[in-house]
Tab-separated table of C-alpha atoms and ligand atoms in Angstrom:
chain	number	residue	atom	x	y	z
A	1	MET	CA	-66.476	-47.900	47.385
A	2	LYS	CA	-68.036	-47.311	43.444
A	3	HIS	CA	-68.871	-50.633	42.059
A	4	ASN	CA	-68.935	-50.603	38.233
A	5	PHE	CA	-70.841	-54.791	38.124
A	6	VAL	CA	-71.199	-55.719	34.782
A	7	ILE	CA	-72.632	-59.142	34.140
A	8	TYR	CA	-72.913	-61.327	31.543
A	9	ASN	CA	-76.311	-60.287	29.585
A	10	SER	CA	-77.533	-63.826	27.096
A	11	LEU	CA	-79.866	-61.558	25.255
A	12	SER	CA	-77.775	-58.781	23.728
A	13	ARG	CA	-74.409	-61.438	23.993
A	14	ILE	CA	-72.213	-58.429	25.767
A	15	LYS	CA	-71.070	-58.129	28.689
A	16	GLN	CA	-73.218	-54.883	30.425
A	17	PRO	CA	-73.403	-53.010	33.164
A	18	PHE	CA	-75.710	-53.589	36.004
A	19	LYS	CA	-78.346	-51.076	36.325
A	20	PRO	CA	-81.388	-51.904	37.983
A	21	LEU	CA	-85.262	-50.833	36.913
A	22	HIS	CA	-85.363	-49.437	40.143
A	23	GLU	CA	-83.474	-47.599	42.467
A	24	GLY	CA	-82.072	-49.409	45.021
A	25	MET	CA	-83.739	-52.893	44.500
A	26	VAL	CA	-83.328	-55.668	41.990
A	27	GLY	CA	-86.016	-58.264	41.018
A	28	MET	CA	-84.888	-61.663	40.266
A	29	TYR	CA	-86.090	-65.339	38.618
A	30	VAL	CA	-84.440	-68.377	38.282
A	31	CYS	CA	-85.943	-71.226	37.129
A	32	GLY	CA	-85.740	-73.655	40.345
A	33	PRO	CA	-86.258	-78.117	40.478
A	34	THR	CA	-88.778	-79.886	38.835
A	35	VAL	CA	-89.142	-82.471	41.600
A	36	TYR	CA	-89.757	-85.815	40.613
A	37	GLY	CA	-86.220	-87.320	41.673
A	38	ASP	CA	-83.278	-85.954	44.125
A	39	ALA	CA	-81.251	-83.339	43.016
A	40	HIS	CA	-77.724	-84.238	41.399
A	41	LEU	CA	-74.634	-82.080	40.229
A	42	GLY	CA	-76.637	-80.294	37.516
A	43	HIS	CA	-78.680	-78.851	39.956
A	44	ALA	CA	-76.355	-77.770	42.252
A	45	ARG	CA	-74.458	-75.788	39.599
A	46	PRO	CA	-77.531	-73.408	38.789
A	47	ALA	CA	-78.527	-73.201	42.130
A	48	VAL	CA	-74.407	-72.065	43.543
A	49	THR	CA	-73.961	-69.344	40.257
A	50	PHE	CA	-77.354	-67.953	41.649
A	51	ASP	CA	-76.646	-67.601	45.112
A	52	ILE	CA	-73.676	-65.922	44.591
A	53	LEU	CA	-75.153	-63.564	42.366
A	54	TYR	CA	-77.739	-63.230	44.472
A	55	ARG	CA	-75.438	-62.861	47.723
A	56	TYR	CA	-73.223	-59.848	45.556
A	57	LEU	CA	-76.248	-57.903	45.192
A	58	ARG	CA	-77.267	-57.982	48.516
A	59	HIS	CA	-73.115	-57.379	49.342
A	60	LEU	CA	-73.751	-54.193	46.844
A	61	GLY	CA	-76.749	-52.790	49.219
A	62	TYR	CA	-79.409	-53.862	46.904
A	63	LYS	CA	-82.487	-54.809	48.378
A	64	VAL	CA	-83.181	-58.085	46.128
A	65	ARG	CA	-86.355	-60.077	45.637
A	66	TYR	CA	-85.527	-63.439	44.824
A	67	VAL	CA	-88.365	-65.821	43.022
A	68	ARG	CA	-87.070	-69.705	42.555
A	69	ASN	CA	-90.382	-71.999	41.353
A	70	ILE	CA	-90.960	-75.276	41.958
A	71	THR	CA	-91.906	-77.293	39.051
A	72	ASP	CA	-94.561	-79.718	39.827
A	73	VAL	CA	-96.981	-80.083	37.786
A	74	GLY	CA	-95.504	-82.470	35.539
A	75	HIS	CA	-94.529	-81.048	32.466
A	76	LEU	CA	-94.423	-81.803	28.972
A	77	GLU	CA	-91.589	-84.659	28.494
A	78	HIS	CA	-93.431	-87.892	29.322
A	79	ASP	CA	-91.962	-90.866	30.258
A	80	ALA	CA	-90.322	-92.462	27.056
A	81	ASP	CA	-91.938	-96.076	27.972
A	82	THR	CA	-95.732	-95.232	28.802
A	83	GLY	CA	-96.129	-91.608	28.277
A	84	GLU	CA	-97.018	-90.841	30.768
A	85	ASP	CA	-96.588	-87.177	33.805
A	86	LYS	CA	-93.182	-88.455	35.507
A	87	ILE	CA	-94.984	-86.987	38.781
A	88	ALA	CA	-97.379	-89.377	38.126
A	89	LYS	CA	-95.579	-92.313	36.964
A	90	LYS	CA	-93.495	-92.272	40.406
A	91	ALA	CA	-97.073	-91.473	42.113
A	92	ARG	CA	-98.878	-95.658	40.673
A	93	LEU	CA	-95.468	-96.640	41.518
A	94	GLU	CA	-94.592	-95.549	44.861
A	95	GLN	CA	-97.780	-95.765	45.715
A	96	LEU	CA	-98.098	-91.991	46.919
A	97	GLU	CA	-100.775	-88.514	46.553
A	98	PRO	CA	-98.904	-87.420	44.328
A	99	MET	CA	-98.186	-83.967	46.119
A	100	GLU	CA	-96.135	-86.136	48.841
A	101	VAL	CA	-94.207	-87.575	45.919
A	102	VAL	CA	-93.880	-83.407	45.599
A	103	GLN	CA	-92.985	-82.873	49.248
A	104	LEU	CA	-90.684	-85.757	49.467
A	105	TYR	CA	-88.426	-84.874	46.480
A	106	LEU	CA	-88.884	-81.130	47.586
A	107	ASN	CA	-87.639	-81.984	51.399
A	108	ARG	CA	-84.398	-83.385	49.922
A	109	TYR	CA	-83.416	-81.081	47.631
A	110	HIS	CA	-83.985	-78.477	50.512
A	111	GLU	CA	-81.820	-81.052	52.868
A	112	ASP	CA	-78.766	-80.731	49.413
A	113	MET	CA	-79.047	-76.878	49.658
A	114	LYS	CA	-78.490	-75.989	53.488
A	115	ALA	CA	-75.411	-79.006	52.971
A	116	LEU	CA	-74.471	-76.456	50.322
A	117	ASN	CA	-74.670	-73.567	51.668
A	118	VAL	CA	-77.047	-71.958	49.201
A	119	LEU	CA	-79.294	-69.750	50.583
A	120	PRO	CA	-83.305	-70.370	50.860
A	121	PRO	CA	-85.379	-67.199	47.847
A	122	SER	CA	-87.442	-64.957	49.579
A	123	ILE	CA	-90.511	-66.902	47.301
A	124	GLU	CA	-90.559	-70.422	46.085
A	125	PRO	CA	-94.049	-70.455	44.333
A	126	HIS	CA	-95.471	-73.643	43.103
A	127	ALA	CA	-96.723	-74.208	39.911
A	128	SER	CA	-98.796	-76.233	40.820
A	129	GLY	CA	-100.224	-73.461	43.503
A	130	HIS	CA	-101.156	-70.785	40.683
A	131	ILE	CA	-103.101	-73.149	38.277
A	132	ILE	CA	-105.929	-69.973	38.065
A	133	GLU	CA	-103.531	-67.547	37.292
A	134	GLN	CA	-102.277	-69.579	34.716
A	135	ILE	CA	-105.447	-69.985	32.583
A	136	GLU	CA	-105.424	-66.323	33.086
A	137	TYR	CA	-102.842	-65.772	31.564
A	138	ILE	CA	-103.866	-68.222	28.722
A	139	LYS	CA	-106.864	-65.892	28.022
A	140	ARG	CA	-104.828	-63.297	27.913
A	141	ILE	CA	-102.418	-64.932	24.802
A	142	LEU	CA	-105.949	-65.922	23.099
A	143	ASP	CA	-107.089	-62.528	22.689
A	144	ALA	CA	-104.466	-61.048	21.651
A	145	GLY	CA	-104.523	-63.444	19.007
A	146	TYR	CA	-101.109	-65.731	19.479
A	147	ALA	CA	-102.404	-69.110	20.646
A	148	TYR	CA	-105.385	-71.343	19.313
A	149	GLU	CA	-107.414	-74.147	21.343
A	150	SER	CA	-107.579	-77.339	18.901
A	151	ASN	CA	-108.813	-80.706	20.947
A	152	GLY	CA	-109.282	-79.291	24.542
A	153	SER	CA	-105.600	-77.877	24.549
A	154	VAL	CA	-104.320	-74.451	23.440
A	155	TYR	CA	-101.375	-74.168	21.195
A	156	PHE	CA	-99.287	-70.679	21.562
A	157	ASP	CA	-98.852	-70.022	17.789
A	158	VAL	CA	-95.099	-69.150	16.858
A	159	PRO	CA	-95.730	-68.419	12.861
A	160	LYS	CA	-98.006	-65.959	13.751
A	161	PHE	CA	-96.098	-64.303	16.552
A	162	ASN	CA	-92.813	-64.286	14.363
A	163	LYS	CA	-94.672	-62.435	11.640
A	164	ASP	CA	-94.980	-59.352	14.210
A	165	HIS	CA	-91.748	-59.957	16.761
A	166	ASN	CA	-89.205	-61.824	16.367
A	167	TYR	CA	-89.183	-65.525	17.903
A	168	GLY	CA	-85.754	-66.764	18.617
A	169	LYS	CA	-84.320	-63.499	19.773
A	170	LEU	CA	-82.481	-65.381	23.357
A	171	SER	CA	-81.133	-67.712	20.723
A	172	GLY	CA	-80.094	-66.565	17.607
A	173	ARG	CA	-81.869	-69.301	16.202
A	174	ASN	CA	-84.436	-68.822	12.829
A	175	ILE	CA	-88.145	-70.129	12.446
A	176	GLU	CA	-87.597	-71.467	8.943
A	177	ASP	CA	-84.189	-73.286	10.215
A	178	MET	CA	-85.973	-74.842	12.857
A	179	ILE	CA	-88.810	-76.280	11.122
A	180	SER	CA	-86.717	-77.962	8.738
A	181	ALA	CA	-85.044	-79.890	11.687
A	182	THR	CA	-88.338	-80.800	13.416
A	183	ARG	CA	-89.382	-84.206	13.162
A	184	GLU	CA	-92.863	-84.738	13.565
A	185	LEU	CA	-93.563	-86.304	16.923
A	186	ASP	CA	-96.295	-87.421	18.870
A	187	GLY	CA	-99.644	-85.622	19.038
A	188	GLN	CA	-98.441	-83.335	16.928
A	189	GLU	CA	-101.469	-83.068	13.819
A	190	GLU	CA	-103.067	-81.065	16.927
A	191	LYS	CA	-100.608	-78.151	16.442
A	192	HIS	CA	-100.736	-75.967	13.273
A	193	SER	CA	-96.778	-75.655	13.444
A	194	PRO	CA	-94.371	-77.962	14.615
A	195	LEU	CA	-92.705	-75.316	16.571
A	196	ASP	CA	-96.363	-74.875	18.453
A	197	PHE	CA	-96.492	-75.541	22.114
A	198	ALA	CA	-98.900	-76.453	24.052
A	199	LEU	CA	-100.134	-73.032	26.995
A	200	TRP	CA	-102.729	-75.620	28.135
A	201	LYS	CA	-102.973	-79.810	27.292
A	202	LYS	CA	-105.976	-81.713	27.757
A	203	ALA	CA	-105.240	-84.420	30.559
A	204	SER	CA	-105.781	-88.398	29.515
A	205	PRO	CA	-107.181	-90.656	31.344
A	206	GLU	CA	-103.831	-91.896	33.183
A	207	HIS	CA	-102.918	-88.431	34.419
A	208	ILE	CA	-103.261	-88.015	37.850
A	209	MET	CA	-102.456	-85.058	38.355
A	210	HIS	CA	-105.008	-82.332	36.144
A	211	TRP	CA	-107.670	-79.289	36.896
A	212	PRO	CA	-110.511	-77.926	35.003
A	213	SER	CA	-110.498	-74.904	32.759
A	214	PRO	CA	-112.592	-73.296	29.565
A	215	TRP	CA	-111.003	-75.897	27.473
A	216	SER	CA	-110.594	-79.096	29.229
A	217	GLU	CA	-109.758	-80.744	32.187
A	218	GLY	CA	-105.940	-80.404	31.703
A	219	PHE	CA	-102.924	-78.401	33.176
A	220	PRO	CA	-101.100	-76.326	32.433
A	221	GLY	CA	-97.715	-76.002	29.881
A	222	TRP	CA	-94.545	-76.133	31.720
A	223	HIS	CA	-93.290	-72.660	30.210
A	224	LEU	CA	-96.130	-70.765	30.695
A	225	GLU	CA	-95.389	-71.516	34.839
A	226	CYS	CA	-92.698	-69.474	35.048
A	227	SER	CA	-93.946	-65.991	32.863
A	228	THR	CA	-97.265	-66.063	34.908
A	229	MET	CA	-95.432	-66.488	38.370
A	230	GLY	CA	-92.631	-64.121	37.650
A	231	GLU	CA	-95.124	-61.469	36.527
A	232	LYS	CA	-96.671	-61.857	39.942
A	233	TYR	CA	-94.205	-61.727	41.945
A	234	LEU	CA	-92.015	-58.982	39.593
A	235	GLY	CA	-94.170	-57.153	37.785
A	236	GLU	CA	-94.404	-57.235	34.359
A	237	THR	CA	-90.492	-56.065	34.145
A	238	PHE	CA	-88.059	-56.891	36.378
A	239	ASP	CA	-84.252	-57.187	36.495
A	240	ILE	CA	-82.907	-60.964	36.240
A	241	HIS	CA	-83.856	-64.137	34.923
A	242	GLY	CA	-81.594	-66.862	35.734
A	243	GLY	CA	-81.435	-70.584	34.656
A	244	GLY	CA	-79.234	-73.059	33.221
A	245	LEU	CA	-78.260	-72.904	29.769
A	246	ASP	CA	-79.999	-75.920	28.796
A	247	LEU	CA	-82.743	-73.775	29.547
A	248	LEU	CA	-82.385	-71.199	27.228
A	249	PHE	CA	-84.048	-72.653	24.181
A	250	PRO	CA	-86.823	-73.497	24.041
A	251	HIS	CA	-87.900	-72.667	27.814
A	252	HIS	CA	-86.908	-69.394	27.805
A	253	GLU	CA	-87.592	-68.214	24.561
A	254	CYS	CA	-91.021	-69.804	25.034
A	255	GLU	CA	-90.915	-67.323	28.165
A	256	ILE	CA	-90.131	-64.055	26.484
A	257	ALA	CA	-92.835	-64.864	23.559
A	258	GLN	CA	-95.902	-65.414	26.127
A	259	SER	CA	-94.569	-62.182	27.895
A	260	VAL	CA	-94.725	-60.107	24.483
A	261	ALA	CA	-97.700	-61.650	23.625
A	262	ALA	CA	-99.633	-61.036	26.866
A	263	GLN	CA	-98.275	-57.654	27.974
A	264	GLY	CA	-97.503	-56.062	24.684
A	265	HIS	CA	-94.053	-56.143	25.696
A	266	GLU	CA	-90.473	-58.388	26.880
A	267	ALA	CA	-90.204	-58.505	30.676
A	268	VAL	CA	-86.525	-59.292	31.604
A	269	LYS	CA	-83.840	-57.080	31.235
A	270	TYR	CA	-81.031	-59.003	31.887
A	271	TRP	CA	-80.874	-63.138	31.289
A	272	ILE	CA	-78.597	-64.723	32.709
A	273	HIS	CA	-77.195	-68.039	32.613
A	274	ASN	CA	-74.426	-71.077	33.533
A	275	ASN	CA	-72.996	-73.376	31.841
A	276	MET	CA	-73.576	-76.975	32.470
A	277	ILE	CA	-71.516	-79.400	34.292
A	278	THR	CA	-70.094	-83.185	31.648
A	279	ILE	CA	-68.947	-86.162	33.797
A	280	GLU	CA	-65.676	-87.302	32.685
A	281	GLY	CA	-66.712	-85.412	29.448
A	282	LYS	CA	-69.925	-86.810	28.581
A	283	LYS	CA	-73.492	-85.032	28.988
A	284	MET	CA	-75.408	-86.682	32.105
A	285	GLY	CA	-77.669	-89.073	30.752
A	286	LYS	CA	-79.872	-91.854	31.720
A	287	SER	CA	-78.039	-93.631	29.004
A	288	TYR	CA	-74.584	-92.423	29.669
A	289	ASN	CA	-75.496	-93.953	33.127
A	290	ASN	CA	-74.019	-91.157	34.995
A	291	PHE	CA	-76.484	-89.420	36.856
A	292	ILE	CA	-74.702	-88.808	40.211
A	293	THR	CA	-77.451	-87.159	42.734
A	294	LEU	CA	-76.183	-84.953	45.510
A	295	SER	CA	-76.722	-87.450	48.371
A	296	GLN	CA	-74.300	-90.266	46.859
A	297	PHE	CA	-71.202	-86.807	46.443
A	298	PHE	CA	-71.753	-86.700	50.009
A	299	ASN	CA	-72.200	-90.349	50.848
A	300	GLY	CA	-69.790	-91.791	48.049
A	301	ASP	CA	-72.266	-94.301	47.379
A	302	HIS	CA	-72.443	-94.272	43.459
A	303	PRO	CA	-70.021	-96.742	41.131
A	304	LEU	CA	-68.209	-93.352	39.319
A	305	LEU	CA	-66.669	-91.499	42.490
A	306	GLU	CA	-63.762	-92.398	44.520
A	307	LYS	CA	-64.816	-91.409	47.807
A	308	ALA	CA	-67.589	-89.771	49.502
A	309	TYR	CA	-66.865	-85.428	49.033
A	310	SER	CA	-68.379	-82.775	51.443
A	311	PRO	CA	-70.868	-80.255	50.456
A	312	MET	CA	-68.479	-77.397	50.457
A	313	VAL	CA	-65.372	-79.240	48.780
A	314	ILE	CA	-68.718	-79.487	45.543
A	315	ARG	CA	-69.468	-75.611	46.393
A	316	LEU	CA	-65.946	-74.526	45.484
A	317	PHE	CA	-65.405	-77.154	42.993
A	318	ILE	CA	-68.167	-75.652	41.547
A	319	LEU	CA	-66.936	-72.180	42.035
A	320	MET	CA	-63.224	-72.599	41.029
A	321	ALA	CA	-64.666	-72.170	37.570
A	322	HIS	CA	-66.388	-68.841	35.750
A	323	TYR	CA	-70.058	-70.046	35.599
A	324	ARG	CA	-70.154	-69.676	32.056
A	325	SER	CA	-67.920	-72.113	31.242
A	326	THR	CA	-68.484	-76.192	30.808
A	327	VAL	CA	-67.069	-77.721	34.195
A	328	ASP	CA	-66.144	-81.140	33.823
A	329	PHE	CA	-67.009	-84.009	36.548
A	330	SER	CA	-63.806	-86.098	37.937
A	331	ASN	CA	-62.415	-88.049	41.196
A	332	ALA	CA	-58.966	-86.093	39.801
A	333	ALA	CA	-60.842	-81.931	39.317
A	334	LEU	CA	-62.743	-82.627	42.836
A	335	GLN	CA	-59.998	-84.167	45.050
A	336	ALA	CA	-57.910	-81.195	44.179
A	337	ALA	CA	-60.904	-79.111	45.213
A	338	GLU	CA	-60.697	-80.656	48.488
A	339	LYS	CA	-56.898	-79.796	48.529
A	340	ALA	CA	-57.952	-76.519	48.165
A	341	PHE	CA	-60.631	-76.176	50.300
A	342	GLN	CA	-58.459	-77.933	53.326
A	343	LYS	CA	-55.192	-75.490	52.693
A	344	LEU	CA	-58.162	-71.912	52.374
A	345	THR	CA	-59.581	-73.255	55.878
A	346	ASP	CA	-56.362	-74.025	57.627
A	347	THR	CA	-55.310	-70.714	56.356
A	348	TYR	CA	-58.233	-68.414	57.475
A	349	ARG	CA	-57.365	-70.211	61.406
A	350	ARG	CA	-53.888	-69.273	61.024
A	351	LEU	CA	-55.489	-66.207	60.360
A	352	GLY	CA	-57.037	-65.536	63.630
A	353	THR	CA	-52.998	-67.276	66.048
A	354	LEU	CA	-51.032	-64.419	64.164
A	355	LEU	CA	-48.904	-62.176	66.201
A	356	PRO	CA	-49.109	-58.562	65.135
A	357	ALA	CA	-45.755	-56.704	64.058
A	358	GLU	CA	-45.036	-53.369	64.486
A	359	LYS	CA	-44.635	-52.944	60.788
A	360	SER	CA	-44.962	-55.224	57.605
A	361	SER	CA	-42.169	-56.999	56.393
A	362	VAL	CA	-43.133	-57.261	52.978
A	363	GLU	CA	-45.627	-54.496	50.892
A	364	ILE	CA	-49.230	-56.510	50.718
A	365	PRO	CA	-51.036	-56.121	47.722
A	366	ASP	CA	-54.839	-54.426	48.012
A	367	TYR	CA	-56.427	-57.999	47.629
A	368	ILE	CA	-59.831	-56.607	48.862
A	369	GLN	CA	-59.746	-54.142	46.153
A	370	LYS	CA	-58.836	-56.831	43.540
A	371	CYS	CA	-61.790	-59.401	44.804
A	372	TYR	CA	-64.196	-56.655	44.139
A	373	GLU	CA	-62.803	-56.025	40.770
A	374	ALA	CA	-62.919	-59.756	39.403
A	375	MET	CA	-66.691	-60.150	41.413
A	376	ASP	CA	-67.549	-56.976	39.760
A	377	ASP	CA	-66.562	-58.761	36.075
A	378	ASP	CA	-69.001	-61.115	35.717
A	379	LEU	CA	-68.899	-62.663	38.443
A	380	ASN	CA	-65.237	-63.946	38.603
A	381	THR	CA	-64.958	-66.289	41.174
A	382	PRO	CA	-61.864	-68.497	39.703
A	383	GLN	CA	-59.820	-64.753	39.996
A	384	VAL	CA	-61.236	-63.868	43.752
A	385	ILE	CA	-59.739	-67.914	44.759
A	386	SER	CA	-56.782	-67.470	43.365
A	387	TYR	CA	-56.254	-63.792	44.757
A	388	LEU	CA	-57.327	-65.857	47.995
A	389	PHE	CA	-54.355	-68.569	47.451
A	390	GLU	CA	-52.415	-65.054	46.628
A	391	ALA	CA	-53.310	-64.243	49.993
A	392	SER	CA	-52.807	-67.329	51.739
A	393	LYS	CA	-49.039	-67.224	50.953
A	394	ALA	CA	-48.318	-64.632	52.573
A	395	ILE	CA	-51.161	-65.247	55.943
A	396	ASN	CA	-48.340	-69.174	55.810
A	397	SER	CA	-45.437	-67.533	55.328
A	398	ALA	CA	-45.868	-64.822	58.584
A	399	ALA	CA	-47.103	-67.546	60.664
A	400	ALA	CA	-43.995	-69.434	59.365
A	401	GLY	CA	-41.726	-66.626	60.947
A	402	GLU	CA	-40.598	-65.654	57.105
A	403	ILE	CA	-42.349	-62.775	56.712
A	404	LYS	CA	-43.547	-60.118	59.903
A	405	LEU	CA	-47.822	-58.301	59.096
A	406	SER	CA	-48.694	-55.572	61.284
A	407	SER	CA	-51.478	-55.514	63.257
A	408	GLU	CA	-53.368	-53.291	59.991
A	409	ASP	CA	-52.649	-56.063	57.078
A	410	ILE	CA	-53.711	-58.838	59.495
A	411	ALA	CA	-56.922	-57.134	59.921
A	412	LYS	CA	-57.316	-56.233	56.175
A	413	LEU	CA	-56.701	-60.342	55.324
A	414	ARG	CA	-59.033	-60.883	58.086
A	415	HIS	CA	-61.546	-59.113	56.036
A	416	LEU	CA	-60.582	-60.233	53.002
A	417	PHE	CA	-61.386	-63.338	54.093
A	418	ASP	CA	-64.627	-62.877	56.139
A	419	VAL	CA	-65.990	-61.027	52.800
A	420	PHE	CA	-64.774	-62.957	50.372
A	421	LEU	CA	-63.892	-66.672	51.092
A	422	ILE	CA	-66.833	-66.736	54.324
A	423	ASP	CA	-69.653	-64.173	52.604
A	424	LEU	CA	-69.992	-64.193	49.145
A	425	LEU	CA	-68.316	-67.815	48.055
A	426	GLY	CA	-70.415	-68.685	51.628
A	427	ILE	CA	-67.747	-71.445	51.922
A	428	LYS	CA	-68.329	-72.334	55.419
A	429	MET	CA	-64.954	-73.986	57.524
A	430	SER	CA	-67.192	-76.625	59.688
A	431	ASP	CA	-68.811	-78.759	56.713
A	432	GLU	CA	-71.101	-80.577	59.139
A	433	SER	CA	-74.196	-79.522	57.763
A	434	GLY	CA	-76.494	-77.454	60.499
A	435	ASN	CA	-74.073	-77.447	63.528
A	436	ASN	CA	-72.199	-74.305	62.060
A	437	ASN	CA	-72.954	-72.499	64.808
A	438	ALA	CA	-72.224	-75.105	66.877
A	439	SER	CA	-69.606	-75.416	66.084
A	440	LYS	CA	-68.567	-72.116	65.296
A	441	ALA	CA	-68.954	-71.580	69.095
A	442	TYR	CA	-66.486	-74.052	70.011
A	443	GLU	CA	-63.667	-72.240	67.871
A	444	GLY	CA	-64.017	-69.328	69.362
A	445	ALA	CA	-64.020	-71.119	72.739
A	446	VAL	CA	-60.699	-72.896	71.847
A	447	ASP	CA	-59.705	-69.577	70.093
A	448	LEU	CA	-60.169	-67.934	73.639
A	449	LEU	CA	-58.613	-70.184	75.758
A	450	MET	CA	-55.557	-69.184	73.642
A	451	GLU	CA	-55.694	-65.720	74.202
A	452	ILE	CA	-55.999	-66.232	78.026
A	453	ARG	CA	-53.076	-68.513	77.575
A	454	LYS	CA	-51.019	-65.985	75.280
A	455	ASN	CA	-51.719	-63.028	78.076
A	456	ALA	CA	-50.619	-65.133	80.926
A	457	LYS	CA	-47.034	-66.343	79.060
A	458	LEU	CA	-46.525	-62.820	78.507
A	459	GLN	CA	-47.441	-62.135	82.324
A	460	LYS	CA	-44.638	-64.942	82.898
A	461	ASP	CA	-47.729	-66.724	84.677
A	462	TRP	CA	-46.850	-69.783	83.885
A	463	ALA	CA	-48.780	-72.065	86.086
A	464	THR	CA	-51.751	-70.587	84.298
A	465	SER	CA	-50.237	-71.139	81.089
A	466	ASP	CA	-49.731	-75.045	81.270
A	467	LEU	CA	-52.887	-75.334	83.411
A	468	ILE	CA	-54.477	-74.561	79.861
A	469	ARG	CA	-51.886	-76.220	77.925
A	470	ASN	CA	-51.865	-79.220	79.585
A	471	LYS	CA	-55.549	-79.747	80.099
A	472	LEU	CA	-56.204	-79.559	76.233
A	473	SER	CA	-53.697	-81.518	75.140
A	474	GLU	CA	-55.775	-84.281	77.648
A	475	LEU	CA	-59.018	-83.231	76.100
A	476	GLY	CA	-57.316	-84.512	72.455
A	477	PHE	CA	-55.737	-80.644	70.691
A	478	ASP	CA	-52.296	-80.696	69.778
A	479	ILE	CA	-51.552	-77.427	70.142
A	480	LYS	CA	-47.728	-75.816	68.862
A	481	ASP	CA	-46.156	-72.837	69.644
A	482	THR	CA	-45.099	-71.076	66.244
A	483	LYS	CA	-42.512	-67.894	66.116
A	484	SER	CA	-45.443	-65.891	65.743
A	485	GLY	CA	-47.703	-67.230	68.111
A	486	VAL	CA	-49.740	-70.441	68.371
A	487	GLU	CA	-52.118	-73.306	65.998
A	488	TRP	CA	-54.465	-75.589	67.463
A	489	SER	CA	-56.280	-78.720	65.934
A	490	VAL	CA	-57.613	-82.077	67.562
A	491	LYS	CA	-55.561	-84.852	67.150
A	492	GLY	CA	-56.174	-86.947	64.987
B	1	ZN	ZN1	-88.700	-71.734	34.155
């Protein structure tokens, strides 16, 4: 099948045909989590969005190197109360070694991602493990003349860079507007311009995580780690850089400036951003008290939640919107996703029990082709889901005996669900995280017994057929003979 995969590039602001820099291979960098707290819904959206892109690129036959970093050096967003670095503050409060705090939250992040069926990236580099590379990168920017040292810190010289290149090309902002919008902030007297950003920051005595450098004992600026680790693992130019829309400015704008300053050219071909999640129309934020962590979603333990929602329901909820649209969380929206999940999984199971007819009594559209077209059009997952629902109608009508389906059509529908629902959307039938293999084996074993019983019935071997039915019934299974086959479930 010929694919015409187009993807929206935030840099050109249009959908562009996807053509990697190197034939058959894709380099993809996605800004990963800052590990000083539990992952919340805002972490789930980029993780799921770029998981879909990763899965689709691999499905199209590309070899993908997917790098997702761990921000663990504490970036420049200081805690408002004390001005301390967030990881350092947690460490002081919880009496832990800073790297112990990092590992604690990283382990929990990995558990949440596994529950959401997000595939692990190829490389997950820590900013704290790349201090030497970041220092070398700063030296290159200094040598190029686009940075200066001030009181032990090193700042990127935005106005100077803007004279030679264009600062603001990704966000579409211009430097005069930015200057007039900037308020005087603490520590700014070190900078030549309020727009300049730190490449290296001298550590204050309270700051726990710090490293030696030619300029001071300190720590790297947040924007720097992504330019440095992107170059290290994907080369001076690579295909995709992704992240949430909240990172487009200043983080990604600064990354472009850093690469142009250090390398003399841009690093990234396609900039891809997922839109944000609001909670009942409001931005997520401390002041709204509406940060709901993923584990709270999974166990229902938050005042805004009417009940617990399983990881697969959260995943489907995210995929029911296009990644470039905003998504608003509400209990009603999640309950709609829960119903959709139940319907799709019931249909998938029913698909395994359909008895084929000689000929289909209705024409089944080519849903596989339609779903590929939807994925090729900037990963239109809501469109894929709506085709799966159309296909579900046909499957359920066949199960109810209202229409007939040929074995060829049943096989195509099965392929449709296997490829799009399971492999590409990454929806697992069983929602018990970590126990998927066991439940697959169990479902397969019961399906096999159904098959044996069906054959026994065809050969009028009633003894075997009744034995299987009665034994399974004793074990708590509900077996229903339908016009077109058999359905089973476990009695509630
Ligand atoms: Zn980043």
